[in-house]
XYZ file of C-alpha atoms in Angstrom:
738
model
C -9.662 14.310 -45.212
C -9.388 15.995 -48.637
C -7.143 14.476 -51.240
C -5.117 17.674 -51.737
C -4.677 18.167 -47.993
C -3.071 14.755 -47.601
C -1.005 15.050 -50.797
C 0.221 18.614 -50.405
C -0.304 19.421 -46.739
C 2.624 20.980 -44.878
C 3.553 18.685 -42.007
C 6.455 20.918 -41.011
C 4.201 22.942 -38.715
C 3.065 19.756 -36.979
C 6.679 18.694 -36.668
C 7.524 22.022 -35.020
C 4.625 21.561 -32.620
C 5.985 18.148 -31.663
C 9.427 19.647 -31.067
C 7.863 22.317 -28.861
C 5.983 19.660 -26.857
C 9.161 17.584 -26.502
C 10.987 20.607 -25.129
C 8.135 21.332 -22.752
C 8.093 17.693 -21.623
C 11.816 17.770 -20.835
C 11.427 20.954 -18.806
C 8.460 19.473 -16.939
C 10.474 16.310 -16.282
C 13.126 18.421 -14.582
C 10.482 20.282 -12.573
C 8.823 17.002 -11.617
C 12.113 15.546 -10.405
C 12.894 18.670 -8.397
C 9.384 18.730 -6.933
C 9.545 15.056 -5.983
C 13.129 14.777 -4.747
C 13.483 18.213 -3.205
C 10.156 19.870 -2.476
C 8.045 16.852 -1.519
C 10.832 14.766 0.025
C 12.009 17.620 2.240
C 8.467 18.458 3.303
C 7.909 14.808 4.232
C 11.091 14.648 6.314
C 10.636 18.056 7.924
C 9.877 18.048 11.639
C 7.034 20.507 11.364
C 4.242 21.149 13.806
C 1.094 23.233 13.797
C 0.039 24.830 10.508
C 3.216 23.728 8.716
C 2.507 20.108 9.605
C -0.975 20.251 8.163
C -1.661 22.908 5.554
C 1.848 23.429 4.205
C 2.878 19.764 3.932
C -0.411 18.862 2.264
C -0.097 21.776 -0.175
C 3.498 20.864 -1.022
C 2.566 17.211 -1.635
C -0.381 18.200 -3.837
C 1.768 20.639 -5.809
C 4.474 18.026 -6.374
C 1.890 15.522 -7.588
C 0.513 18.123 -10.010
C 3.963 18.449 -11.587
C 3.975 14.680 -12.079
C 0.571 14.771 -13.765
C 1.591 17.773 -15.887
C 4.666 15.911 -17.126
C 2.598 12.792 -17.841
C -0.014 14.749 -19.780
C 2.584 16.673 -21.795
C 4.367 13.434 -22.681
C 1.071 11.877 -23.778
C 0.264 14.883 -25.995
C 3.701 14.750 -27.620
C 3.414 10.988 -28.167
C -0.029 11.259 -29.773
C 1.071 14.115 -32.069
C 4.254 12.324 -33.100
C 2.469 9.064 -33.812
C -0.265 10.836 -35.797
C 2.254 12.791 -37.885
C 4.155 9.610 -38.699
C 0.928 7.880 -39.690
C -0.208 10.767 -41.923
C 3.173 10.918 -43.647
C 3.035 7.180 -44.275
C -0.480 7.530 -45.742
C 0.718 10.398 -47.962
C 3.648 8.316 -49.210
C 1.333 5.410 -49.909
C -1.132 7.677 -51.759
C 1.645 9.087 -53.914
C 2.732 5.555 -54.767
C -0.844 4.592 -55.679
C -1.224 7.642 -57.960
C 2.139 7.029 -59.606
C 1.207 3.420 -60.364
C -2.138 4.614 -61.783
C -0.306 6.886 -64.237
C 1.185 3.800 -65.823
C -2.361 2.882 -66.804
C -3.197 6.407 -67.954
C -5.323 7.131 -64.828
C -5.258 9.816 -62.164
C -7.465 11.210 -59.376
C -8.812 14.738 -58.994
C -9.834 16.436 -55.733
C -13.446 17.668 -55.727
C -13.208 19.228 -52.248
C -15.110 18.333 -49.060
C -13.437 14.923 -48.992
C -14.685 13.998 -52.469
C -12.614 12.994 -55.535
C -13.046 11.316 -58.897
C -10.946 9.107 -61.143
C -10.261 10.261 -64.699
C -8.154 9.337 -67.675
C -5.024 11.364 -68.372
C -5.440 13.296 -71.624
C -2.260 13.427 -73.740
C -2.018 16.360 -76.223
C -0.168 14.206 -78.781
C -2.454 11.267 -78.319
C -3.440 11.220 -82.045
C 0.087 11.702 -83.359
C 1.429 9.046 -85.635
C 3.414 6.385 -83.766
C 2.095 7.432 -80.338
C 0.815 4.711 -77.969
C -1.030 5.430 -74.702
C -1.301 2.962 -71.810
C -4.640 1.202 -71.721
C -6.840 0.527 -68.693
C -10.077 -1.212 -67.908
C -13.106 -0.327 -65.813
C -11.762 -2.709 -63.185
C -8.536 -0.666 -63.022
C -10.575 2.476 -62.436
C -12.623 0.823 -59.682
C -9.534 -0.553 -57.943
C -7.880 2.866 -58.013
C -10.996 4.515 -56.622
C -11.283 2.008 -53.756
C -7.591 2.189 -52.840
C -7.582 5.994 -52.729
C -10.766 5.932 -50.682
C -9.213 3.443 -48.257
C -6.094 5.582 -47.784
C -8.127 8.766 -47.262
C -10.426 6.974 -44.803
C -7.490 5.765 -42.731
C -5.875 9.205 -42.814
C -9.157 10.803 -41.772
C -9.534 8.306 -38.935
C -5.981 8.955 -37.775
C -6.517 12.721 -37.799
C -9.976 12.763 -36.214
C -9.281 10.170 -33.509
C -6.094 11.993 -32.565
C -8.038 15.220 -32.197
C -10.696 13.461 -30.140
C -8.083 11.767 -27.959
C -6.290 15.048 -27.294
C -9.553 16.779 -26.367
C -10.602 13.897 -24.112
C -7.209 13.922 -22.421
C -7.529 17.608 -21.585
C -11.204 17.366 -20.587
C -10.813 14.205 -18.452
C -10.236 16.245 -15.303
C -11.964 19.420 -14.212
C -8.877 20.823 -12.516
C -5.168 20.239 -12.903
C -3.711 17.661 -15.282
C -4.627 14.140 -16.356
C -2.469 11.243 -15.184
C -3.302 9.061 -18.223
C -0.106 7.983 -19.959
C -0.341 7.190 -23.684
C 2.615 5.997 -25.740
C 0.934 6.754 -29.063
C -2.356 7.561 -30.785
C -3.384 3.908 -30.918
C -3.189 3.609 -27.141
C -5.273 6.756 -26.708
C -7.866 5.555 -29.226
C -7.963 2.114 -27.630
C -8.564 3.774 -24.257
C -11.459 5.742 -25.742
C -12.994 2.598 -27.212
C -12.511 0.794 -23.922
C -14.276 3.633 -22.105
C -17.289 3.209 -24.389
C -17.322 -0.528 -23.717
C -16.840 0.021 -19.980
C -19.897 2.276 -19.925
C -21.994 -0.367 -21.651
C -20.717 -3.049 -19.257
C -21.512 -0.818 -16.261
C -25.078 -0.314 -17.463
C -25.495 -4.069 -17.903
C -23.996 -4.757 -14.456
C -26.327 -2.200 -12.878
C -29.328 -3.929 -14.484
C -28.206 -7.278 -13.101
C -27.625 -5.793 -9.637
C -31.194 -4.480 -9.675
C -32.361 -8.130 -9.828
C -29.807 -9.472 -7.346
C -32.433 -11.214 -5.204
C -33.657 -13.326 -8.106
C -30.534 -13.883 -10.197
C -29.764 -17.398 -11.344
C -26.365 -18.939 -10.650
C -25.376 -18.254 -14.260
C -26.419 -14.601 -13.956
C -24.533 -14.259 -10.682
C -21.434 -15.575 -12.421
C -21.976 -13.165 -15.322
C -22.366 -10.237 -12.929
C -19.230 -11.213 -11.024
C -17.242 -11.408 -14.263
C -18.525 -8.009 -15.415
C -17.712 -6.267 -12.135
C -14.299 -7.878 -11.811
C -13.388 -6.964 -15.379
C -14.297 -3.300 -14.929
C -13.623 -2.709 -11.232
C -10.381 -0.776 -11.898
C -11.846 1.360 -14.694
C -12.901 4.836 -13.517
C -15.534 4.936 -16.265
C -17.039 1.559 -15.362
C -16.870 2.155 -11.622
C -18.433 5.617 -11.639
C -21.175 4.646 -14.115
C -21.982 1.571 -12.055
C -22.298 3.206 -8.639
C -24.213 6.175 -10.065
C -26.750 3.985 -11.853
C -27.389 1.341 -9.211
C -31.062 0.615 -8.595
C -31.997 -1.975 -5.969
C -35.223 -2.692 -4.135
C -36.727 0.499 -5.448
C -33.886 2.716 -4.246
C -31.133 4.168 -6.388
C -27.629 5.642 -6.168
C -26.136 5.784 -2.704
C -29.086 4.038 -1.050
C -28.864 1.165 -3.521
C -25.129 0.818 -2.891
C -25.640 0.500 0.873
C -28.565 -1.894 0.467
C -26.437 -4.062 -1.811
C -23.693 -4.043 0.822
C -26.270 -5.239 3.346
C -27.476 -8.001 1.045
C -23.967 -9.185 0.166
C -22.657 -9.107 3.747
C -23.209 -11.549 6.572
C -24.575 -14.558 4.787
C -25.710 -13.158 1.487
C -29.187 -13.665 0.084
C -29.886 -17.076 1.649
C -27.892 -16.934 4.879
C -24.813 -18.463 3.271
C -21.900 -16.459 1.962
C -21.401 -18.041 -1.449
C -18.265 -17.665 -3.521
C -20.150 -15.655 -6.146
C -21.553 -13.247 -3.559
C -18.141 -12.799 -1.957
C -16.693 -12.009 -5.375
C -19.469 -9.489 -5.965
C -18.911 -7.815 -2.607
C -15.166 -7.472 -3.144
C -15.592 -6.249 -6.726
C -18.236 -3.724 -5.623
C -15.833 -2.480 -2.959
C -13.109 -1.982 -5.571
C -15.588 -0.195 -7.851
C -16.434 2.225 -5.048
C -12.724 2.792 -4.379
C -12.026 3.375 -8.078
C -15.001 5.700 -8.567
C -13.937 7.926 -5.653
C -10.217 8.167 -6.285
C -8.562 11.333 -7.668
C -9.042 11.738 -11.394
C -12.233 9.640 -11.456
C -15.586 11.261 -12.288
C -16.746 10.962 -8.658
C -13.323 11.623 -7.185
C -12.344 14.433 -4.824
C -11.767 18.024 -5.852
C -8.584 19.354 -4.316
C -8.668 16.661 -1.652
C -12.296 17.391 -0.715
C -14.809 14.580 -1.302
C -17.215 15.101 -4.190
C -20.882 15.895 -3.664
C -21.729 12.291 -4.543
C -19.391 11.018 -1.815
C -20.725 13.479 0.753
C -24.259 12.297 0.003
C -23.106 8.695 0.477
C -21.816 9.531 3.955
C -25.026 11.389 4.877
C -27.148 8.510 3.653
C -25.115 5.994 5.657
C -25.473 8.055 8.815
C -29.103 9.145 8.451
C -30.661 6.187 6.633
C -33.683 6.762 4.393
C -36.500 6.888 6.928
C -38.529 4.067 5.370
C -40.384 1.712 7.741
C -38.479 -1.400 8.728
C -40.852 -3.692 6.835
C -40.116 -1.909 3.543
C -37.669 -3.959 1.397
C -35.717 -0.770 0.679
C -35.525 0.334 4.310
C -32.073 1.572 5.268
C -31.231 2.150 8.911
C -28.790 4.926 9.733
C -26.446 5.401 12.655
C -24.075 2.568 13.534
C -25.937 0.206 11.185
C -25.753 2.402 8.093
C -22.171 3.482 8.746
C -21.300 -0.155 9.365
C -22.745 -1.157 5.991
C -20.506 1.380 4.303
C -17.331 0.388 6.144
C -17.961 -3.346 5.771
C -18.044 -2.766 2.039
C -14.885 -0.637 2.198
C -13.095 -3.282 4.256
C -13.936 -6.125 1.871
C -11.295 -7.577 -0.418
C -8.130 -5.675 -1.194
C -9.428 -2.361 -2.555
C -7.204 0.658 -1.882
C -9.300 3.736 -1.085
C -8.177 7.310 -1.452
C -7.365 9.190 1.719
C -10.164 11.708 1.076
C -12.893 9.071 1.501
C -11.075 7.242 4.310
C -10.614 10.435 6.300
C -14.127 11.709 5.625
C -15.613 8.376 6.711
C -13.554 8.357 9.904
C -14.600 11.919 10.677
C -18.255 11.057 10.046
C -18.197 8.055 12.389
C -16.349 9.970 15.079
C -18.803 12.862 14.837
C -21.711 10.428 15.063
C -20.455 8.607 18.141
C -19.407 11.760 19.999
C -22.736 13.501 19.363
C -25.014 10.543 20.037
C -26.057 9.664 23.576
C -25.962 5.893 23.099
C -24.278 5.333 19.728
C -23.820 1.585 20.111
C -26.743 0.618 22.275
C -27.257 -3.124 22.376
C -23.718 -4.072 21.426
C -21.661 -1.747 23.604
C -21.135 -4.216 26.455
C -20.622 -7.526 24.684
C -18.239 -9.171 22.245
C -20.580 -8.512 19.325
C -19.627 -4.873 19.577
C -16.045 -5.668 18.633
C -17.311 -7.239 15.408
C -20.055 -4.731 14.499
C -18.114 -1.563 15.299
C -18.203 0.539 12.085
C -14.579 1.478 12.696
C -13.663 -2.156 11.994
C -14.125 -2.073 8.218
C -12.705 1.436 7.995
C -9.502 0.404 9.773
C -9.164 -2.619 7.473
C -9.379 -0.290 4.491
C -7.080 2.270 6.149
C -4.372 -0.362 6.642
C -4.232 -0.891 2.875
C -3.281 2.759 2.298
C -0.296 3.479 4.591
C 0.054 7.075 3.385
C -3.587 7.795 4.240
C -3.230 6.042 7.599
C -0.126 8.073 8.391
C -1.938 11.307 7.628
C -5.026 10.252 9.589
C -3.109 9.349 12.753
C -0.323 11.950 12.558
C -0.528 13.760 15.925
C 0.953 16.881 14.308
C -2.155 17.148 12.119
C -5.025 16.084 14.381
C -5.952 14.337 17.619
C -7.184 11.079 16.062
C -4.356 9.006 17.566
C -5.125 10.258 21.066
C -8.851 9.700 20.517
C -8.478 6.097 19.405
C -5.871 5.117 21.994
C -7.149 6.930 25.064
C -10.570 8.515 24.738
C -12.746 6.346 22.533
C -15.257 4.084 24.262
C -14.765 0.946 22.190
C -17.860 -1.246 21.781
C -17.220 -4.528 23.572
C -13.953 -3.228 24.958
C -14.654 -4.490 28.485
C -14.772 -8.125 27.366
C -12.308 -7.999 24.491
C -9.364 -9.541 26.343
C -11.549 -12.452 27.481
C -12.682 -13.420 23.993
C -11.393 -16.440 22.046
C -8.384 -15.662 19.884
C -10.325 -15.921 16.624
C -12.700 -13.192 17.787
C -9.809 -11.062 19.007
C -8.196 -11.394 15.585
C -11.381 -10.165 13.872
C -12.149 -7.368 16.327
C -12.267 -3.676 15.515
C -9.296 -3.066 17.798
C -7.246 -5.655 15.910
C -7.873 -3.769 12.672
C -6.991 -0.516 14.419
C -3.653 -2.167 15.164
C -3.226 -2.972 11.485
C -3.953 0.644 10.568
C -1.499 1.917 13.200
C 1.161 -0.464 11.890
C 0.632 0.866 8.374
C 0.718 4.463 9.626
C 3.909 4.033 11.649
C 5.876 1.832 9.253
C 4.814 3.065 5.823
C 3.791 -0.376 4.575
C 0.818 -2.696 4.890
C 0.825 -4.911 8.015
C 2.409 -8.322 7.829
C 5.232 -7.110 5.582
C 8.620 -7.051 7.254
C 10.830 -4.038 6.696
C 12.657 -4.249 3.361
C 15.843 -3.408 5.213
C 17.007 -3.669 8.801
C 17.356 -1.186 10.288
C 14.493 0.725 8.678
C 14.190 4.485 8.791
C 10.938 6.375 9.230
C 9.755 9.891 8.536
C 8.738 12.218 11.378
C 5.013 11.553 11.004
C 5.488 7.770 11.158
C 7.788 8.122 14.152
C 5.244 10.362 15.890
C 2.557 7.691 15.496
C 4.860 5.000 16.901
C 5.886 7.235 19.812
C 2.228 7.972 20.508
C 1.392 4.275 20.773
C 4.374 3.683 23.079
C 3.296 6.607 25.233
C -0.247 5.252 25.528
C 0.869 1.829 26.775
C 4.170 2.593 28.462
C 2.962 3.849 31.825
C 4.510 1.250 34.126
C 2.252 -1.581 32.986
C 3.124 -4.955 34.485
C 1.556 -7.908 32.739
C -1.650 -6.902 31.010
C -4.133 -5.763 33.676
C -7.394 -3.986 33.018
C -6.558 -0.748 31.299
C -3.428 -2.219 29.742
C -2.821 -2.945 26.082
C -5.935 -4.435 24.446
C -5.387 -7.971 23.193
C -6.286 -6.941 19.661
C -3.305 -4.593 19.425
C -0.570 -7.013 20.503
C -0.005 -8.656 17.136
C 0.399 -5.371 15.277
C 2.523 -3.965 18.089
C 4.965 -6.796 17.416
C 5.085 -5.779 13.758
C 5.731 -2.153 14.683
C 8.480 -3.064 17.149
C 10.153 -5.274 14.543
C 10.082 -2.461 11.997
C 11.649 -0.049 14.506
C 14.206 -2.582 15.751
C 17.168 -0.291 15.059
C 15.623 2.329 17.315
C 14.508 -0.269 19.872
C 18.058 -1.653 20.031
C 19.494 1.792 20.706
C 16.865 2.617 23.334
C 17.372 -0.652 25.229
C 21.111 -1.001 24.681
C 22.324 2.559 25.202
C 21.842 5.207 27.847
C 20.809 7.857 25.335
C 20.053 11.511 25.970
C 19.443 12.298 22.304
C 16.941 10.923 19.746
C 17.664 7.601 18.038
C 19.674 7.609 14.825
C 17.179 5.843 12.582
C 13.798 7.421 13.264
C 14.572 10.214 15.707
C 12.654 8.636 18.615
C 12.862 10.358 21.978
C 11.717 7.349 24.010
C 13.285 5.957 27.190
C 13.775 2.289 28.045
C 11.557 2.590 31.114
C 8.698 3.591 28.802
C 9.442 1.046 26.089
C 9.864 -2.071 28.252
C 6.296 -1.940 29.655
C 4.973 -1.809 26.103
C 7.061 -4.847 25.159
C 5.745 -6.580 28.279
C 2.125 -5.878 27.413
C 2.736 -6.964 23.820
C 4.511 -10.151 24.974
C 1.238 -11.662 26.190
C 1.164 -12.736 22.539
C 4.196 -14.990 22.050
C 4.101 -14.531 18.288
C 4.309 -10.762 18.664
C 7.277 -11.124 21.014
C 8.912 -13.509 18.527
C 8.640 -10.843 15.799
C 10.682 -8.453 17.893
C 13.215 -11.131 18.812
C 13.595 -12.132 15.143
C 14.185 -8.528 14.147
C 16.684 -7.921 16.960
C 18.607 -11.075 16.046
C 18.717 -10.009 12.407
C 19.846 -6.514 13.348
C 22.646 -7.862 15.551
C 23.740 -10.257 12.801
C 23.934 -7.521 10.200
C 25.883 -5.196 12.477
C 28.339 -7.936 13.508
C 28.997 -8.684 9.855
C 30.290 -5.130 9.354
C 33.360 -5.684 11.572
C 36.668 -7.104 10.403
C 37.496 -10.529 11.807
C 40.527 -9.265 13.766
C 38.289 -6.974 15.833
C 36.791 -10.112 17.408
C 40.119 -11.511 18.669
C 42.524 -8.565 19.074
C 41.954 -5.606 21.387
C 44.185 -3.350 19.279
C 42.538 -4.174 15.937
C 40.626 -1.433 14.079
C 37.019 -1.357 15.275
C 37.687 -3.560 18.337
C 36.435 -0.951 20.843
C 33.346 -0.230 18.791
C 32.612 -3.964 18.479
C 32.959 -4.427 22.239
C 30.496 -1.585 22.837
C 28.017 -3.010 20.336
C 28.189 -6.508 21.846
C 27.503 -4.968 25.248
C 24.506 -3.080 23.884
C 23.156 -6.240 22.263
C 23.432 -8.168 25.524
C 21.775 -5.290 27.370
C 18.866 -5.243 24.905
C 18.336 -9.012 24.969
C 18.647 -9.018 28.745
C 15.683 -6.660 29.030
C 13.721 -8.749 26.524
C 14.456 -11.876 28.562
C 13.253 -10.095 31.703
C 9.975 -9.553 29.901
C 9.857 -13.218 28.856
C 10.523 -14.305 32.430
C 7.674 -12.146 33.698
C 5.254 -13.619 31.173
C 6.138 -17.200 32.146
C 6.072 -16.373 35.856
C 2.612 -14.868 35.547
C 1.386 -18.101 33.957
C 2.516 -19.908 37.107
C 2.002 -23.664 37.106
C -0.142 -23.595 33.998
C 2.355 -25.652 31.987
C -0.024 -25.902 29.056
C -0.023 -22.142 28.666
C 3.739 -21.913 29.181
C 4.376 -24.574 26.547
C 1.965 -22.875 24.150
C 3.721 -19.530 24.630
C 7.180 -21.056 24.199
C 5.962 -22.854 21.091
C 5.214 -19.475 19.567
C 8.902 -18.718 20.048
C 10.044 -21.883 18.244
C 11.289 -22.036 14.679
C 9.782 -24.749 12.579
C 12.460 -25.396 9.952
C 15.249 -27.542 11.406
C 18.650 -25.997 10.892
C 17.315 -22.901 9.148
C 15.101 -20.762 11.372
C 12.625 -18.686 9.452
C 12.665 -15.051 10.472
C 10.542 -13.731 7.649
C 12.987 -10.829 7.401
C 15.018 -10.361 4.202
C 18.730 -10.689 4.894
C 21.702 -9.613 2.814
C 24.011 -12.578 2.269
C 24.636 -16.113 3.490
C 27.017 -15.025 6.252
C 24.353 -12.944 7.954
C 21.794 -15.748 7.526
C 24.171 -18.201 9.226
C 24.615 -15.782 12.128
C 20.840 -15.539 12.459
C 20.447 -19.320 12.250
C 22.957 -20.103 14.982
C 21.664 -17.289 17.198
C 18.015 -18.293 17.042
C 18.869 -21.995 17.452
C 20.915 -21.256 20.575
C 18.147 -19.066 21.947
C 15.411 -21.648 21.527
C 17.565 -24.351 23.090
C 17.773 -22.302 26.288
C 14.157 -21.211 26.695
C 13.023 -21.715 30.275
C 10.015 -23.974 30.686
C 8.983 -22.399 33.989
C 9.826 -19.540 36.316
C 9.139 -19.916 40.039
C 9.334 -17.298 42.773
C 13.016 -17.971 43.481
C 13.879 -17.746 39.806
C 11.866 -14.554 39.497
C 13.881 -12.939 42.290
C 17.228 -14.022 40.844
C 16.926 -13.956 37.078
C 20.667 -13.605 36.571
C 21.213 -16.985 38.176
C 18.716 -18.771 35.963
C 18.339 -16.864 32.686
C 21.004 -16.791 30.003
C 19.307 -17.518 26.644
C 19.927 -14.057 25.197
C 23.573 -13.991 26.274
C 24.222 -17.500 24.955
C 22.675 -16.431 21.675
C 25.131 -13.539 21.333
C 28.072 -15.762 22.252
C 27.061 -18.321 19.627
C 26.804 -15.572 17.007
C 30.236 -14.220 17.997
C 31.823 -17.642 17.662
C 30.200 -18.136 14.264
C 31.481 -14.708 13.164
C 35.049 -15.657 14.123
C 34.818 -18.954 12.255
C 33.577 -17.055 9.185
C 35.992 -14.125 9.294
C 39.225 -15.391 10.909
C 41.657 -18.016 9.535
C 41.353 -21.338 11.390
C 44.944 -21.128 12.629
C 43.906 -18.030 14.655
C 40.801 -19.484 16.287
C 42.834 -20.222 19.410
C 42.818 -16.469 20.096
C 39.170 -16.790 21.199
C 40.285 -18.681 24.312
C 43.029 -16.345 25.491
C 42.181 -14.810 28.851
C 42.468 -11.919 29.210
C 41.706 -11.253 25.568
C 39.301 -9.416 23.318
C 36.981 -12.380 22.769
C 37.090 -14.073 26.179
C 37.150 -11.031 28.456
C 36.012 -8.081 26.323
C 33.181 -9.670 24.369
C 31.996 -12.729 26.307
C 32.463 -11.777 29.962
C 31.851 -8.101 29.326
C 28.700 -9.024 27.446
C 27.515 -11.252 30.284
C 27.737 -8.348 32.705
C 25.681 -6.172 30.352
C 23.153 -8.981 29.909
C 22.668 -9.373 33.655
C 22.306 -5.615 34.010
C 19.685 -5.781 31.295
C 17.740 -8.405 33.240
C 17.758 -6.148 36.292
C 16.814 -3.032 34.359
C 14.055 -4.910 32.565
C 12.441 -5.945 35.846
C 12.691 -2.404 37.171
C 11.241 -0.859 34.041
C 8.156 -3.056 34.200
C 7.074 -1.384 37.399
C 5.373 -3.634 39.904
C 6.245 -7.208 38.878
C 3.339 -9.399 37.918
C 2.334 -11.711 40.743
């Protein structure tokens, strides 16, 4: 930067530019908020079908996201300009101070142009006049002045040039649309540029180490793991790495798949070492990062890049080399499996474009191949080697992508996976040991369906009970219920696969508000929370099939107990003991619904125990799944609002477990009302606890008045509803088991 430019430059124009960018940013912020809260939110909630459910919703979502990126980019530009202007002004002020101090020693600096300047002595016209004294200076003073001015100009030049480079890089970082990189100032932008340079160098080094994977020392393996973990979330590192891989004489996509093969299933020496597991998981994250939107290899307008499309072709077709060649890559189920095993590793979150494209590729392969899974189709190994396994694991980590993939308004994937797909090993799946069931492809399908229908990764309870779900999520849940709600009794051949039971419990728990209304009310309209149009006679068989897994059934019971507790807490204490109190009629109706719902659940539990017959070991094991392991404070795993609600849950679950039946014989099975009461006793215990919490002790006697709101309206009325629920539950299960 020239001396005169810094000293006399007009920064007013730059200030006006910053003001213009600030104004633009504020307008974009308003547009972003409108696009997110109005356009996108309404499109998500809309009950669209056909073209509107596919093209329009996707277009609206993409448009709304573009407004977000536009606002982010505009804010970054304004921040960089503002920071640079402030820096340049500070350098100008410092330069003026340096020059002023130099005058005191009779020195100044002169601009030579092109960034050059020289130091010279100030010539005074009256220097020779009698009595005139001129400040003296030394050569050291001249040198110090020269160096200080040079330092200030260098810093100003760096500030100006790096800002320009950062702004250009920000604009050029994406081919279409706007960048989502957020920079608070020029320093952050410059640091990001420097980091990108370092990430590229690290990626090149990691690629060189990967090329020698088979012969790396333990120290080199550790170094490679550290490099890949450090850069796995950097788009620059990730894209440079996967593009430049070279392994066993093959490069790019082939090398990536060969590395997946080498790092999967025992690693290089038949043992899956910690270092190799770290490498596999980091490589998976690198692939996810490299193929996400905004990354160099990411999708264009939602369509996978050419690099990604070649990866899918290579996985499906292989490379045609003879099997004895060290770089031989088999295609078909093997190649696709190598890709999805890598995608399923670790905790990488893949973009929906790659997830969907991979699913489409596998489905196209298996529907256009005569024997797609020959050799593993009829045995348990098929459930482990199915290429859909790793894909579903990855899909479950991106609920939004899973929702889109299984949304029946958009495609027929849900119907294909639930009804039409010939699952490898499916005929023996229900006979496998539990550990194999829990690692089967169908189990991971369940995880993906749970993510799609709930909007969160599996294993995470709803943040609030009752939870609400958008139309696409509700459609997925309804589709699963429809597939397994056709009068199933027990879990016969053709019933719910064992691998789906666990996730079905998670889905039921998340939809407990809807489940409660379906089981407890005789509804002719959709449920209030998620708009489900499902009947009890269709839902109960699904609960029965799911209940083969006691843990899955316990999830639903936990959620129902929590829902009942939260609803009971909403009523004033007088509604529990006085028929004329505000809310008393509504409370009576709700208590009846709760008894009805738990009655049908207990009918399911009775059928499970009856089917087990005299196998007390199995009965005890199932009941143990229903136990709570913290004495005095049952653990539901569901977040609750307040101590009062927690106490209601505690007393309800404790009462329920104390009344679990150890066995159900034929006589009991035919007269459940005479032998089953756990659900009703649970409600009664929760009602009594509510009174003790909400009503003064001197009014507790009102609970025992008969007739009275508590004794007749809530307790005895609830018992009648509970017994009706037992009867309805048996009827809804179709032909009773046994």
